Amino acid sequence: MSEKIADHYGRLAATYDDHWTYDPEYVRAFTRAMSGALRLHPGDAIVDVGCGTGLYTRQLADDVAPLRPIVCVDPSAAMLDQVPSSRSLRPVLASAEDVASGRVSLPVPGPVDAVLVKEAIHHVSDRAGTLRGLAGLLSDHGRLLVVMLPTTIPHPLFAAAHERFEQLQPDPAEIEEALVAAGLRTTLTHRTFHVAIDRERYVRMLESRYMSVLGEFSEEELAEGIAQFRHAYREDPVLRFDDHFVFLRGTVPPA
C-alpha cells in the first residue's frame, strides 16, 4: 500500500463505517451476495483480505456463524483498530502481498477454504502475482472471490473524479485472466445494489474523501469538485443510483 493510500485510510478509519454503510440493508444485501457467491458454511476457514474496519466481515460472521474466527487482513493499523473485539474475528496486520508471498503467515491450521478480496484489488501493484499466491493458500475445495467496481461508475461524483477513477481502476478482464492463470476455474457475474442517500450527507462523505480516488485531489480541487457536484444535484435532496459491482469467483478445479 502506497504512503498516500495509507495516509488516506489512516485519516478515514474512525469514521469509515459511517461513510460506507449507506444504510444497514445495503450492508446486509451486499454481504448475502458475497456469502452466496463463496458458498460459505460454518466449517469453512475464511480469510477477508483488505477487510478495512471489518464492516462487512462482521455481517459475514453473523450470517455464517463460523466455527473458527474469520481472519481479517488489512495493512492499515488504524483500520484494524476499528474491528470490534469478537471471538468470530481475528485481525492480522498485513497486506495482500504479505499474505500471498508468505511473508506473513495466517493463523489458520492448514489450507484456507474461502478468500474474499472486496474492493481492494485496485490497491495491489502485482495483481497477477498476488492472486496466484492467494490461490495457492486454498484447500482442494477452496474458493476465491474478488469483488470490484467496473471501470466506469454511476456514482454522483464530479467530472474530474470520474476521469481519475477510470484511469486508476483495473479492468475486470485483467483480474479474470489472472485468476485463470492462477489455475482457478473462474466465473464473472455482475451485481447491482440500489442506493438512496441524503444529498447533504453525501456531501460530507465527499468532503471526507470516502472513496480512495478522492485522495488524488488537493483541498482546492476537491472544494471545486464539490461545488460542481452541488450545482449538478441542486434539485435532488435525495440521491438515488445503482451501485454496480463485478464478482469474480475462482474455484480450485477437481484433481
XYZ file of C-alpha atoms in Angstrom:
255
model
C 0.000 0.000 0.000
C 1.421 3.373 -1.016
C 2.102 6.065 1.565
C -0.678 8.198 0.056
C -3.228 5.403 0.401
C -2.013 4.560 3.913
C -2.486 8.189 4.959
C -5.919 8.233 3.343
C -7.183 5.254 5.328
C -5.446 6.404 8.484
C -7.424 9.658 8.367
C -10.661 7.952 7.427
C -10.582 4.980 9.805
C -12.531 6.432 12.726
C -15.467 7.468 10.533
C -15.155 4.856 7.776
C -18.243 2.867 8.708
C -20.411 5.998 8.695
C -19.243 6.730 5.152
C -19.545 3.296 3.629
C -22.633 1.923 5.344
C -25.088 3.891 3.147
C -27.732 2.066 5.172
C -27.777 -1.222 7.133
C -29.818 -3.047 4.494
C -27.180 -2.223 1.869
C -24.534 -3.942 4.009
C -26.775 -6.938 4.661
C -27.695 -7.358 0.991
C -24.092 -6.996 -0.154
C -22.871 -9.478 2.438
C -25.539 -12.013 1.477
C -24.411 -11.725 -2.148
C -20.761 -12.363 -1.217
C -21.603 -15.232 1.125
C -23.733 -16.825 -1.588
C -21.029 -16.420 -4.219
C -18.488 -18.060 -1.909
C -20.994 -20.691 -0.753
C -19.854 -20.219 2.815
C -20.749 -22.607 5.606
C -19.788 -22.673 9.302
C -16.968 -25.170 8.902
C -15.024 -23.053 6.402
C -11.679 -21.431 7.145
C -12.382 -17.904 5.849
C -9.978 -15.010 5.162
C -11.060 -11.468 4.311
C -8.118 -9.762 2.600
C -8.358 -5.961 2.745
C -11.101 -6.098 5.369
C -10.750 -2.465 6.476
C -12.755 -1.948 9.656
C -14.439 -5.309 9.283
C -17.762 -3.674 8.394
C -18.723 -6.495 6.032
C -16.733 -9.185 7.837
C -18.847 -8.657 10.956
C -22.006 -9.229 8.952
C -20.451 -12.311 7.354
C -19.693 -13.690 10.811
C -23.260 -13.003 11.960
C -24.715 -14.682 8.873
C -22.408 -17.703 8.643
C -21.722 -18.322 12.364
C -18.264 -19.764 11.596
C -16.843 -22.424 13.883
C -13.450 -20.688 13.777
C -12.680 -16.956 13.583
C -12.712 -15.218 10.220
C -9.195 -13.888 9.618
C -9.375 -10.123 8.953
C -6.317 -8.968 6.989
C -5.536 -5.301 6.371
C -2.313 -3.252 6.031
C -3.739 -0.259 7.935
C -3.373 -0.454 11.706
C -5.833 2.424 12.074
C -8.486 0.495 10.145
C -7.864 -2.749 12.045
C -8.207 -0.840 15.321
C -11.864 -0.360 14.407
C -12.520 -4.111 14.098
C -14.573 -4.975 17.198
C -13.245 -7.471 19.677
C -15.004 -10.730 18.885
C -14.329 -14.431 19.033
C -15.588 -14.565 15.443
C -12.934 -12.165 14.056
C -9.141 -12.354 14.173
C -7.325 -9.228 12.890
C -3.976 -9.619 11.124
C -1.890 -6.572 10.171
C -0.624 -7.379 6.675
C -1.066 -6.509 3.032
C -2.466 -8.816 0.385
C 1.069 -9.127 -0.972
C 2.378 -10.108 2.504
C -0.118 -12.928 2.791
C 0.211 -14.090 -0.819
C 4.005 -14.251 -0.633
C 4.105 -15.965 2.758
C 5.892 -13.046 4.430
C 3.041 -13.077 6.933
C 1.574 -16.409 7.974
C -2.136 -16.719 8.583
C -3.358 -18.043 11.951
C -5.081 -20.934 10.199
C -4.055 -24.585 10.697
C -3.815 -25.808 7.136
C -5.224 -24.529 3.850
C -7.992 -21.954 3.519
C -11.476 -22.725 2.210
C -12.591 -19.224 1.229
C -10.725 -15.989 0.477
C -12.565 -12.697 -0.025
C -10.939 -9.643 -1.630
C -13.584 -6.909 -1.567
C -12.775 -3.592 -3.259
C -9.068 -3.919 -2.538
C -7.526 -5.356 -5.698
C -7.004 -1.882 -7.191
C -4.568 -1.119 -4.356
C -2.369 -4.115 -5.274
C 0.564 -3.437 -7.601
C 1.401 -7.017 -8.663
C -2.151 -8.264 -9.089
C -1.345 -11.425 -11.019
C 1.359 -12.499 -8.567
C -0.771 -11.700 -5.540
C -3.798 -13.597 -6.827
C -1.555 -16.527 -7.703
C -0.222 -16.538 -4.146
C -3.711 -16.297 -2.619
C -4.900 -19.138 -4.843
C -2.016 -21.210 -3.503
C -3.472 -20.938 0.009
C -6.725 -22.634 -0.962
C -7.828 -26.117 0.033
C -8.843 -28.659 -2.597
C -12.385 -27.265 -2.464
C -11.280 -23.658 -1.990
C -12.947 -20.539 -3.402
C -11.563 -17.074 -4.008
C -13.881 -14.106 -4.619
C -12.689 -10.743 -5.939
C -15.318 -8.006 -5.692
C -14.554 -4.841 -7.608
C -16.116 -1.860 -9.305
C -16.175 -1.737 -13.111
C -14.018 0.820 -14.915
C -16.883 3.322 -15.112
C -19.331 4.013 -12.280
C -22.596 5.950 -11.927
C -21.745 7.406 -8.501
C -22.705 11.093 -8.192
C -19.145 12.387 -8.242
C -17.717 15.386 -10.110
C -16.231 15.074 -13.597
C -12.555 15.073 -12.601
C -13.169 12.311 -10.038
C -14.844 10.135 -12.667
C -11.947 10.700 -15.049
C -9.337 9.864 -12.419
C -11.243 6.773 -11.325
C -11.296 5.453 -14.888
C -7.529 5.992 -15.137
C -6.818 4.081 -11.922
C -9.383 1.268 -11.857
C -8.148 -2.038 -13.275
C -10.195 -3.792 -15.928
C -12.107 -6.792 -14.524
C -10.938 -8.750 -17.593
C -7.362 -8.368 -16.320
C -8.345 -9.844 -12.966
C -10.267 -12.665 -14.616
C -7.192 -13.539 -16.683
C -5.043 -13.516 -13.543
C -7.396 -15.911 -11.748
C -7.360 -18.269 -14.731
C -3.565 -18.052 -14.875
C -3.501 -18.941 -11.167
C -5.162 -22.232 -12.061
C -8.703 -21.441 -10.895
C -11.959 -22.087 -12.703
C -13.351 -18.599 -12.990
C -16.776 -17.051 -13.430
C -17.615 -13.355 -13.802
C -21.011 -12.022 -12.773
C -22.467 -8.567 -12.249
C -24.378 -7.481 -9.161
C -26.300 -4.248 -8.586
C -27.260 -2.657 -5.266
C -29.571 0.333 -5.084
C -28.501 3.368 -3.063
C -30.672 6.199 -1.767
C -28.862 8.763 0.340
C -29.471 12.287 1.585
C -27.568 14.783 -0.563
C -26.049 16.689 2.362
C -24.841 13.503 3.975
C -23.228 12.581 0.677
C -21.532 15.989 0.550
C -19.993 15.250 3.950
C -18.786 11.914 2.582
C -17.163 13.687 -0.368
C -15.531 16.183 1.998
C -14.128 13.271 3.981
C -12.825 11.643 0.759
C -14.834 8.486 1.391
C -13.617 6.913 -1.873
C -9.877 6.488 -2.231
C -9.921 8.227 -5.632
C -10.874 11.439 -3.826
C -7.485 11.326 -2.133
C -5.985 12.178 -5.520
C -7.202 15.783 -5.249
C -5.885 18.785 -3.344
C -8.132 20.640 -0.915
C -8.755 23.307 -3.560
C -9.521 20.747 -6.279
C -11.876 18.854 -4.006
C -13.704 22.034 -2.997
C -14.117 22.941 -6.665
C -15.400 19.460 -7.440
C -17.926 19.580 -4.600
C -19.156 22.953 -5.846
C -19.719 21.359 -9.263
C -21.500 18.463 -7.570
C -23.781 20.813 -5.611
C -24.747 22.634 -8.796
C -25.420 19.411 -10.707
C -27.612 17.957 -7.935
C -29.126 21.169 -6.567
C -32.684 19.903 -7.164
C -32.102 16.422 -5.692
C -32.376 16.354 -1.878
C -32.071 12.559 -2.054
C -29.567 10.932 -4.395
C -30.536 7.632 -5.974
C -28.191 5.491 -8.042
C -27.400 1.875 -8.823
C -24.113 0.635 -7.414
C -22.735 -1.874 -9.946
C -20.125 -4.454 -8.988
C -18.209 -7.247 -10.663
C -17.979 -10.541 -8.769
C -15.068 -12.706 -9.946
C -15.171 -16.166 -8.401
C -12.321 -18.633 -8.729
C -12.560 -22.220 -7.558
C -9.974 -24.934 -7.299
C -10.653 -27.464 -10.086
C -11.125 -31.105 -9.196
C -7.932 -33.143 -9.106
